[in-house]
Coordinates of C-alpha atoms in Angstrom, one line a residue:
M1 CA 0.0 0.0 0.0
S2 CA 1.2 3.5 -0.9
R3 CA 1.6 6.1 1.7
T4 CA -0.9 8.3 -0.1
A5 CA -3.3 5.7 -1.5
L6 CA -5.5 5.3 1.6
L7 CA -8.7 3.7 0.4
I8 CA -8.7 0.2 -0.9
D9 CA -11.1 -0.8 -3.7
H10 CA -13.8 -2.3 -1.6
Q11 CA -13.9 0.7 0.8
W12 CA -14.2 3.1 -2.1
A13 CA -17.0 0.9 -3.6
R14 CA -19.0 1.3 -0.5
I15 CA -19.2 5.1 -0.7
E16 CA -18.7 5.8 -4.4
S17 CA -22.4 6.0 -5.2
L18 CA -22.8 8.7 -2.5
M19 CA -20.5 11.2 -4.2
P20 CA -22.3 14.1 -5.8
S21 CA -22.2 14.5 -9.6
S22 CA -21.1 17.6 -11.4
D23 CA -23.4 16.8 -14.4
G24 CA -25.6 19.7 -15.3
S25 CA -23.6 22.2 -13.2
A26 CA -21.9 25.2 -14.7
G27 CA -18.1 25.2 -14.7
R28 CA -15.6 22.4 -14.8
P29 CA -16.5 18.8 -14.0
F30 CA -15.4 17.5 -10.7
R31 CA -11.9 16.1 -10.4
D32 CA -11.7 12.4 -9.4
H33 CA -13.6 12.1 -6.1
R34 CA -11.4 9.2 -4.9
S35 CA -8.1 11.2 -5.1
I36 CA -9.8 14.2 -3.4
L37 CA -11.2 12.0 -0.7
E38 CA -7.8 10.4 -0.1
G39 CA -6.3 13.9 0.2
I40 CA -8.9 14.8 2.8
I41 CA -8.1 11.6 4.8
Y42 CA -4.4 12.1 4.4
R43 CA -4.6 15.7 5.7
F44 CA -6.5 14.6 8.9
R45 CA -4.4 11.6 9.5
A46 CA -1.1 13.6 9.2
G47 CA -2.4 16.6 11.1
I48 CA -1.0 19.0 8.5
P49 CA -2.3 22.3 7.2
W50 CA -4.2 22.1 3.9
R51 CA -1.3 23.9 2.1
D52 CA 1.1 21.1 3.0
L53 CA -0.9 18.3 1.1
P54 CA 1.4 16.3 -1.2
E55 CA 0.9 17.4 -4.9
N56 CA -0.3 14.0 -6.0
F57 CA -3.7 14.8 -4.4
G58 CA -4.0 17.8 -6.7
P59 CA -4.1 21.5 -5.7
W60 CA -4.7 21.9 -2.0
Q61 CA -7.4 24.5 -2.7
T62 CA -9.4 21.9 -4.7
V63 CA -9.2 19.4 -1.9
W64 CA -10.2 22.0 0.7
K65 CA -13.1 23.3 -1.4
R66 CA -14.4 19.8 -2.0
H67 CA -14.2 19.1 1.8
R68 CA -16.2 22.2 2.5
R69 CA -18.7 21.4 -0.2
F70 CA -19.2 17.9 1.2
S71 CA -19.8 19.4 4.6
C72 CA -22.4 21.9 3.3
D73 CA -24.3 19.6 1.0
G74 CA -24.7 16.7 3.4
T75 CA -22.3 14.3 1.6
W76 CA -20.4 13.6 4.8
D77 CA -23.7 12.9 6.6
K78 CA -24.8 10.5 3.9
I79 CA -21.5 8.6 4.1
H80 CA -21.6 8.4 7.9
S81 CA -25.2 7.2 7.9
R82 CA -24.5 4.5 5.3
L83 CA -21.4 3.2 7.1
L84 CA -23.2 3.2 10.4
A85 CA -26.2 1.3 8.9
E86 CA -23.9 -1.3 7.3
A87 CA -22.0 -1.8 10.6
D88 CA -25.3 -2.1 12.5
A89 CA -26.6 -4.6 10.0
V90 CA -23.7 -7.0 10.7
G91 CA -23.8 -6.5 14.5
M92 CA -20.7 -4.4 14.9
I93 CA -22.6 -1.7 16.9
D94 CA -24.0 -2.5 20.3

């Protein structure tokens, strides 16, 4: 596993369908959600400022903006709810 590739395929598959689409929106289409999400995870795990993200995640401003967008549009809430429901269904939550 790479130091910066943080999500394995089956983890990504569980949340990929919850990512918002940029279809029908004005402006550029979204950059790959997976690399952006890995940049967000990396930033919180490493405890670094946004500006110190490694370049392979893309521009730090893009990663920060997507994190903020996900916070405002409820994407993080959807991911959290899905993962909690899956864990509860298999008895991992008391």
